[in-house]
Short mmCIF file of C-alpha atoms and ligand atoms in Angstrom, two decimals:
data_model
loop_
_atom_site.label_atom_id
_atom_site.label_comp_id
_atom_site.label_asym_id
_atom_site.label_seq_id
_atom_site.Cartn_x
_atom_site.Cartn_y
_atom_site.Cartn_z
CA MET A 764 3.61 2.42 -20.87
CA LEU A 765 5.15 5.76 -20.34
CA SER A 766 4.11 6.23 -16.64
CA ASN A 767 5.42 2.91 -15.68
CA GLN A 768 8.80 4.05 -17.42
CA PHE A 769 8.66 7.05 -15.10
CA ILE A 770 8.02 5.35 -12.01
CA LEU A 771 10.67 2.82 -12.89
CA SER A 772 13.39 5.34 -13.76
CA PHE A 773 12.61 7.05 -10.44
CA PHE A 774 12.87 3.80 -8.56
CA LEU A 775 15.86 2.51 -10.21
CA LEU A 776 17.48 5.72 -8.29
CA LEU A 777 16.28 4.59 -5.16
CA CYS A 778 17.80 2.18 -2.81
CA LEU A 779 14.70 1.47 -0.58
CA PRO A 780 13.01 -1.76 -0.93
CA ILE A 781 9.98 -0.61 -2.92
CA VAL A 782 7.17 -2.80 -4.15
CA PHE A 783 4.58 -1.71 -6.50
CA PHE A 784 2.15 -3.49 -8.12
CA LEU A 785 0.37 -2.74 -11.51
CA VAL A 786 -3.44 -3.06 -11.26
CA SER A 787 -4.76 -5.06 -14.39
CA PRO A 788 -7.10 -2.97 -16.56
CA HIS A 789 -9.46 -5.77 -16.51
CA VAL A 790 -12.11 -4.28 -14.38
CA PHE A 791 -15.49 -5.95 -14.25
CA PRO A 792 -18.19 -3.51 -13.57
CA HIS A 793 -20.31 -6.38 -12.26
CA PRO A 794 -18.07 -9.19 -11.19
CA PRO A 795 -19.98 -12.56 -11.02
CA ARG A 796 -21.17 -13.31 -7.55
CA GLU A 797 -19.46 -16.62 -7.51
CA TYR A 798 -16.23 -15.18 -8.31
CA LEU A 799 -13.29 -17.24 -6.46
CA ILE A 800 -9.74 -17.38 -6.98
CA PRO A 801 -8.93 -20.56 -8.92
CA ILE A 802 -7.65 -23.28 -6.63
CA VAL A 803 -4.54 -23.69 -8.69
CA ASP A 804 -3.51 -19.97 -7.84
CA GLU A 805 -4.44 -20.69 -4.39
CA ILE A 806 -2.28 -23.46 -3.77
CA ASP A 807 0.60 -21.67 -5.70
CA ASP A 808 0.40 -18.74 -3.39
CA GLN A 809 0.21 -20.88 -0.29
CA ILE A 810 3.60 -22.65 -1.23
CA LEU A 811 5.08 -19.28 -2.02
CA PHE A 812 3.84 -17.69 1.37
CA ARG A 813 4.91 -20.72 3.24
CA ARG A 814 8.43 -20.45 1.83
CA ALA A 815 8.40 -16.82 2.55
CA SER A 816 7.25 -17.33 6.27
CA THR A 817 9.78 -19.76 7.11
CA GLY A 818 12.64 -18.87 4.79
CA SER A 819 12.78 -15.21 5.23
CA VAL A 820 15.10 -13.82 8.21
CA ASN A 821 13.79 -11.37 10.83
CA ILE A 822 15.84 -8.06 10.72
CA THR A 823 15.52 -5.40 13.43
CA ARG A 824 17.52 -2.56 11.74
CA PRO A 825 18.40 -1.63 8.11
CA ARG A 826 21.62 -1.65 6.75
CA PRO A 827 23.44 1.67 7.18
CA SER A 828 23.05 3.59 4.20
CA ASN A 829 26.55 3.90 2.53
CA GLY A 830 25.42 3.11 -0.93
CA SER A 831 25.47 -0.78 -0.57
CA ILE A 832 21.79 -1.07 -0.32
CA PHE A 833 19.46 -1.97 -3.01
CA GLN A 834 15.96 -1.08 -4.03
CA ASN A 835 13.73 -3.49 -5.67
CA ALA A 836 10.68 -3.21 -7.80
CA PHE A 837 8.48 -5.94 -8.15
CA ILE A 838 5.70 -6.12 -10.74
CA THR A 839 2.81 -8.72 -10.59
CA SER A 840 2.27 -10.07 -14.15
CA SER A 841 1.45 -13.64 -13.94
CA LYS A 842 -1.96 -13.45 -12.60
CA ARG A 843 -5.13 -11.45 -13.46
CA THR A 844 -6.47 -9.02 -10.80
CA SER A 845 -9.98 -7.22 -10.82
CA ARG A 846 -11.84 -5.07 -8.41
CA SER A 847 -14.48 -6.51 -6.33
CA SER A 848 -12.54 -9.67 -5.90
CA PRO A 849 -9.76 -10.99 -3.50
CA THR A 850 -7.25 -10.75 -6.34
CA LEU A 851 -5.61 -7.62 -5.17
CA ILE A 852 -5.21 -9.04 -1.96
CA SER A 853 -3.47 -12.01 -3.18
CA ALA A 854 -1.16 -9.97 -5.76
CA THR A 855 -0.12 -7.88 -2.99
CA ARG A 856 0.68 -10.58 -0.58
CA ARG A 857 2.57 -12.48 -3.56
CA LEU A 858 4.77 -9.36 -3.96
CA PHE A 859 5.43 -9.21 -0.24
CA ALA A 860 6.47 -12.70 -0.23
CA THR A 861 8.75 -12.46 -3.23
CA ALA A 862 10.37 -9.14 -1.62
CA LEU A 863 10.75 -11.04 1.61
CA LEU A 864 12.45 -13.84 0.04
CA ASP A 865 14.31 -11.79 -2.28
CA ASP A 866 16.57 -10.03 0.49
CA PRO A 867 16.41 -10.20 4.40
CA ALA A 868 17.54 -6.28 4.20
CA ASN A 869 14.35 -5.33 2.66
CA ALA A 870 12.77 -3.15 5.39
CA TYR A 871 10.00 -1.26 4.05
CA PHE A 872 7.40 -2.46 1.65
CA THR A 873 5.35 0.25 -0.41
CA VAL A 874 2.34 -0.66 -2.50
CA LEU A 875 2.03 1.87 -5.36
CA SER A 876 0.00 1.69 -8.69
CA GLN A 877 0.86 3.22 -12.34
CA TYR A 878 -1.11 6.11 -11.39
CA CYS A 879 1.09 7.24 -8.36
CA ILE A 880 3.96 9.52 -8.62
CA PRO A 881 6.73 10.44 -6.03
CA LEU A 882 6.68 13.67 -4.56
CA HIS A 883 10.25 13.55 -3.08
CA SER A 884 13.74 12.14 -3.84
CA PHE A 885 14.91 8.87 -2.53
CA ARG A 886 17.16 10.56 -0.09
CA PHE A 887 14.33 12.34 1.49
CA VAL A 888 12.09 9.15 1.73
CA TYR A 889 14.93 7.16 3.14
CA GLN A 890 15.98 9.65 5.56
CA SER A 891 12.56 10.15 6.88
CA LEU A 892 11.74 6.57 7.28
CA PHE A 893 15.13 5.38 8.88
CA GLU A 894 16.84 8.42 10.14
CA SER A 895 14.62 11.26 10.92
CA PRO A 896 14.04 11.62 14.70
CA SER A 897 11.14 13.81 14.07
CA PHE A 898 9.40 12.41 11.07
CA ASP A 899 7.07 10.07 12.93
CA ARG A 900 5.36 11.33 16.02
CA SER A 901 4.89 7.99 17.38
CA ASN A 902 8.57 7.57 17.93
CA PRO A 903 9.07 6.57 21.48
CA ASP A 904 12.04 8.61 21.87
CA PRO A 905 11.70 11.79 19.52
CA THR A 906 15.03 13.39 21.09
CA SER A 907 16.98 10.24 19.68
CA LYS A 908 19.31 10.75 17.06
CA GLY A 909 20.29 8.56 14.31
CA ILE A 910 18.68 5.08 13.04
CA ARG A 911 15.36 4.31 14.89
CA VAL A 912 15.07 0.80 16.17
CA TRP A 913 11.11 0.79 16.22
CA TYR A 914 9.40 1.17 13.03
CA GLN A 915 5.88 1.50 12.21
CA SER A 916 3.80 0.73 9.18
CA PHE A 917 2.06 3.79 7.46
CA ILE A 918 -1.55 2.56 6.88
CA GLU A 919 -4.87 3.99 7.79
CA LEU A 920 -7.15 1.99 10.23
CA ILE A 921 -10.40 4.06 9.72
CA SER A 922 -13.40 3.16 11.99
CA ASP A 923 -15.64 6.21 11.29
CA GLU A 924 -16.54 5.55 7.85
CA PRO A 925 -20.35 5.63 7.14
CA ARG A 926 -20.50 2.51 4.90
CA LEU A 927 -18.43 0.23 6.90
CA TRP A 928 -21.23 -1.69 8.05
CA LYS A 929 -22.53 -2.24 4.66
CA ARG A 930 -19.12 -3.18 3.89
CA TYR A 931 -18.68 -5.66 6.70
CA ILE A 932 -21.89 -7.46 5.75
CA ALA A 933 -21.23 -7.61 1.95
CA ARG A 934 -20.64 -11.50 2.41
CA GLY A 935 -23.56 -11.93 4.62
CA ARG A 936 -24.73 -10.85 8.00
CA TYR A 937 -22.67 -13.37 9.99
CA ALA A 938 -20.00 -14.42 7.40
CA MET A 939 -17.00 -12.70 9.15
CA LEU A 940 -17.90 -14.19 12.55
CA PRO A 941 -16.39 -15.20 14.89
CA GLN A 942 -12.96 -14.23 13.83
CA VAL A 943 -13.69 -10.91 12.46
CA PRO A 944 -16.01 -9.11 14.82
CA PHE A 945 -17.55 -5.60 13.43
CA GLU A 946 -15.79 -3.71 16.19
CA LYS A 947 -12.43 -4.77 14.62
CA PHE A 948 -13.31 -4.17 10.90
CA ARG A 949 -11.38 -1.23 9.29
CA VAL A 950 -11.00 0.48 6.37
CA GLY A 951 -8.06 2.36 4.55
CA SER A 952 -6.41 3.01 1.18
CA HIS A 953 -4.40 0.03 0.03
CA PHE A 954 -1.57 2.34 -1.03
CA PHE A 955 0.53 2.06 2.08
CA VAL A 956 3.90 1.62 3.38
CA MET A 957 4.49 -1.53 5.60
CA THR A 958 7.32 -2.84 7.62
CA ARG A 959 8.93 -6.06 7.19
CA LYS A 960 7.42 -7.60 10.31
CA HIS A 961 3.89 -6.66 9.23
CA ALA A 962 4.57 -7.88 5.58
CA LEU A 963 5.65 -11.21 7.14
CA LEU A 964 2.49 -11.19 9.21
CA THR A 965 0.34 -10.54 6.07
CA VAL A 966 2.00 -13.37 4.22
CA LYS A 967 1.47 -15.87 7.16
CA ASP A 968 -2.01 -14.99 7.66
CA ARG A 969 -4.75 -17.74 6.89
CA ILE A 970 -7.57 -17.24 9.53
CA MET A 971 -8.35 -13.75 7.90
CA TRP A 972 -7.72 -14.55 4.47
CA ARG A 973 -10.57 -17.49 4.77
CA LYS A 974 -12.89 -14.77 5.51
CA PHE A 975 -11.81 -12.02 2.87
CA LYS A 976 -11.83 -14.42 0.12
CA LEU A 977 -15.45 -15.23 0.36
CA PRO A 978 -17.09 -13.70 -2.55
CA CYS A 979 -19.56 -10.81 -1.78
CA TYR A 980 -23.09 -10.70 -2.62
CA ARG A 981 -22.96 -6.83 -3.31
CA SER A 982 -20.24 -5.74 -5.71
CA ASP A 983 -20.56 -2.16 -4.95
CA GLU A 984 -19.76 -2.77 -1.44
CA CYS A 985 -17.05 -5.09 -2.19
CA TYR A 986 -13.42 -3.49 -1.91
CA LEU A 987 -11.70 -6.15 -0.21
CA GLU A 988 -8.12 -4.78 -0.34
CA GLU A 989 -9.38 -1.61 1.43
CA HIS A 990 -10.40 -3.65 4.55
CA TYR A 991 -8.32 -6.89 4.40
CA PHE A 992 -5.08 -4.96 5.29
CA PRO A 993 -6.32 -2.39 7.91
CA THR A 994 -8.56 -4.86 9.60
CA LEU A 995 -5.41 -7.52 9.82
CA MET A 996 -3.16 -4.72 11.15
CA ASN A 997 -5.80 -3.54 13.47
CA MET A 998 -6.52 -6.87 14.95
CA LYS A 999 -2.60 -8.05 15.08
CA ASP A 1000 -0.74 -4.90 15.98
CA PRO A 1001 -2.53 -1.62 15.79
CA GLY A 1002 -0.11 -0.01 17.99
CA GLY A 1003 2.76 -0.73 15.25
CA CYS A 1004 0.61 1.45 12.81
CA THR A 1005 0.67 5.17 12.49
CA GLY A 1006 -3.20 5.22 11.17
CA TYR A 1007 -2.40 7.23 8.39
CA THR A 1008 -0.96 6.85 4.78
CA LEU A 1009 2.04 8.57 2.98
CA THR A 1010 0.14 8.41 -0.40
CA ARG A 1011 -1.73 11.82 -1.10
CA VAL A 1012 -5.03 11.43 -3.17
CA ASN A 1013 -7.66 14.10 -3.87
CA TRP A 1014 -11.18 13.15 -3.11
CA THR A 1015 -12.63 16.46 -3.82
CA GLY A 1016 -15.20 15.98 -6.59
CA THR A 1017 -15.05 12.12 -6.65
CA VAL A 1018 -17.00 10.37 -9.55
CA LYS A 1019 -17.93 6.96 -9.10
CA GLY A 1020 -15.67 5.95 -6.01
CA HIS A 1021 -12.69 7.27 -8.17
CA PRO A 1022 -10.52 9.96 -6.87
CA TYR A 1023 -9.53 13.14 -9.14
CA THR A 1024 -7.26 12.31 -11.76
CA TYR A 1025 -4.80 14.94 -12.69
CA ARG A 1026 -4.21 15.84 -16.38
CA PRO A 1027 -1.10 17.25 -17.99
CA HIS A 1028 -1.91 20.88 -17.99
CA GLU A 1029 -2.37 20.62 -14.13
CA VAL A 1030 1.08 19.71 -13.39
CA SER A 1031 3.08 22.44 -11.87
CA SER A 1032 5.74 22.98 -9.10
CA ASP A 1033 2.96 24.52 -7.12
CA LEU A 1034 0.77 21.45 -7.26
CA MET A 1035 3.68 19.11 -6.11
CA HIS A 1036 4.32 21.50 -3.25
CA GLN A 1037 0.67 21.70 -2.17
CA LEU A 1038 0.43 17.71 -2.51
CA ARG A 1039 3.19 17.55 -0.11
CA LEU A 1040 1.64 19.15 2.69
CA SER A 1041 0.19 17.00 5.20
CA ASN A 1042 -1.25 17.30 8.64
CA HIS A 1043 1.31 14.74 9.91
CA THR A 1044 4.89 15.14 11.09
CA SER A 1045 6.34 15.01 7.51
CA SER A 1046 4.84 15.59 4.24
CA TYR A 1047 3.39 12.94 1.72
CA PHE A 1048 5.79 10.80 -0.23
CA PHE A 1049 3.64 9.98 -3.24
CA ALA A 1050 0.62 11.12 -4.70
CA ARG A 1051 -2.22 9.61 -7.11
CA LYS A 1052 -3.84 9.75 -9.68
CA PHE A 1053 -1.91 10.95 -12.44
CA MET A 1054 -2.92 10.48 -16.09
CA PRO A 1055 -0.16 8.63 -18.11
CA THR A 1056 0.24 11.75 -20.37
CA CYS A 1057 1.35 13.51 -17.29
CA LEU A 1058 4.75 11.80 -17.68
CA LYS A 1059 6.39 14.74 -19.88
CA PRO A 1060 5.44 17.71 -17.76
CA LEU A 1061 6.44 15.51 -14.63
CA LEU A 1062 10.11 14.66 -15.98
CA ALA A 1063 10.32 18.34 -16.93
CA ILE A 1064 9.93 19.56 -13.24
CA ALA A 1065 11.62 16.29 -11.95
CA ASP A 1066 14.97 17.65 -10.95
CA LEU A 1067 14.10 21.06 -10.21
CA VAL A 1068 11.19 20.42 -8.19
CA ILE A 1069 10.23 16.83 -7.39
CA PHE A 1070 13.65 15.76 -6.17
CA ARG A 1071 14.65 18.77 -4.75
CA ASP A 1072 13.99 18.53 -1.03
C1 LIG B 2361 10.66 -13.89 13.26
O1 LIG B 2361 10.16 -13.39 14.26
C2 LIG B 2361 9.01 -14.20 14.75
C3 LIG B 2361 8.25 -13.60 15.77
O2 LIG B 2361 8.53 -12.06 15.74
C4 LIG B 2361 9.26 -15.60 15.10
O3 LIG B 2361 8.27 -16.36 15.49
C5 LIG B 2361 10.06 -16.26 13.98
O4 LIG B 2361 10.54 -17.43 14.33
C6 LIG B 2361 11.27 -15.31 13.62
N1 LIG B 2361 11.82 -15.98 12.39
C7 LIG B 2361 13.26 -16.18 12.21
C8 LIG B 2361 13.67 -16.59 10.83
O5 LIG B 2361 13.85 -15.84 13.26
C1 LIG B 2362 29.54 -0.22 2.83
O1 LIG B 2362 29.76 -0.21 1.13
C2 LIG B 2362 30.93 -1.13 1.14
C3 LIG B 2362 31.31 -1.00 -0.34
O2 LIG B 2362 30.12 -0.86 -1.15
C4 LIG B 2362 30.41 -2.56 1.29
O3 LIG B 2362 31.45 -3.46 1.17
C5 LIG B 2362 30.14 -2.49 2.89
O4 LIG B 2362 29.74 -3.92 3.09
C6 LIG B 2362 28.94 -1.50 3.17
N1 LIG B 2362 28.96 -1.36 4.48
C7 LIG B 2362 27.75 -1.68 5.19
C8 LIG B 2362 27.85 -1.51 6.56
O5 LIG B 2362 26.86 -1.94 4.49
C1 LIG B 2363 -8.67 18.52 -5.87
O1 LIG B 2363 -9.42 18.30 -6.87
C2 LIG B 2363 -10.21 19.53 -7.26
C3 LIG B 2363 -11.19 19.31 -8.34
O2 LIG B 2363 -12.00 18.00 -7.98
C4 LIG B 2363 -9.35 20.61 -7.48
O3 LIG B 2363 -10.29 21.69 -7.60
C5 LIG B 2363 -8.38 20.63 -6.47
O4 LIG B 2363 -7.55 21.84 -6.93
C6 LIG B 2363 -7.83 19.68 -6.25
N1 LIG B 2363 -6.86 19.87 -4.96
C7 LIG B 2363 -5.62 19.77 -5.03
C8 LIG B 2363 -4.74 20.02 -3.92
O5 LIG B 2363 -4.87 19.34 -6.07
C1 LIG B 2364 -5.62 18.89 7.49
O1 LIG B 2364 -6.45 18.96 8.29
C2 LIG B 2364 -7.87 19.83 7.83
C3 LIG B 2364 -8.54 19.90 9.19
O2 LIG B 2364 -9.06 18.63 9.71
C4 LIG B 2364 -8.49 19.37 6.92
O3 LIG B 2364 -9.34 20.40 6.30
C5 LIG B 2364 -7.31 19.21 5.68
O4 LIG B 2364 -7.88 18.96 4.48
C6 LIG B 2364 -6.35 18.38 6.09
N1 LIG B 2364 -5.24 18.43 4.98
C7 LIG B 2364 -4.67 17.40 4.50
C8 LIG B 2364 -3.74 17.45 3.58
O5 LIG B 2364 -5.16 16.25 4.65
#
């Protein structure tokens, strides 16, 4: 797929540990109620997660950026994923586990899909995350120079979403209790940037997973991956999260729950500059959704616009 090649060629230039997963095109409009993850897959996953939890080393700071740092892109391929099922959660956790084991220096984990594009060069992304003293307002010491020693995950933890209650009871009125009370339940985009500490926490989780993997009674309120990660972070380490994401999405004129999808003729340097604008300390790093046919116009402005900071 052309869009994948574009993302790959971009990420091959990068040195940051980047994880992205490709959402399978198999989307069930009405998933069967009794849909469950096959037990063999579940066992496979548990073995991998245990290995990642015990075998991966904690780090407190990344390697200095002198060019010896590697970026890795991981793609899920072996297991099918579908909407309204817990498979996207497991796919993300498998990617985390693989990336955790792959290199103890993998410090940040970014989840993207094939419809996401970069809005900046790797250098910009790296420096913002690791070196900029002003990038993240929550930095305890904004005057400090050099590499930060305290990192946060860039993930939304939204509680004032009108459909939150319906989403919470999608498995039954009391299904999430007692482990996940409604007050702790959150929603957010599953295109997030997570620290190693939080990725490890996600891979280790058993208690919340046992709740979230339960099948929904209503598929139209069943967007598990939009709840599992924000709720887990909200319960385990809300202070370690910024509460916002670095991936821009255009919800104006949303159709059937899908955000606006940009077409080739809309790609321009103006659009790139507009998409970067954020209400937070720094601009957005990524944007979605772009049709695969946007590859050509995107490549045409890559050097002059996208990768120029
Ligand atoms: C990593 O840190 C966690 C707690 O932050 C600790 O429980 C675990 O033992 C550490 N793992 C290693 C390999 O040091
Ligand atoms: C810097 O790069 C050199 C050569 O690539 C490498 O041998 C060295 O370990 C790196 N230093 C650090 C601190 O990563
Ligand atoms: C968002 O999408 C709408 C169409 O629904 C479009 O008119 C608008 O220009 C888009 N905004 C940006 C920032 O691209
Ligand atoms: C920034 O905040 C304003 C006011 O809440 C909002 O209208 C605007 O859409 C926000 N911009 C972005 C890029 O999120």
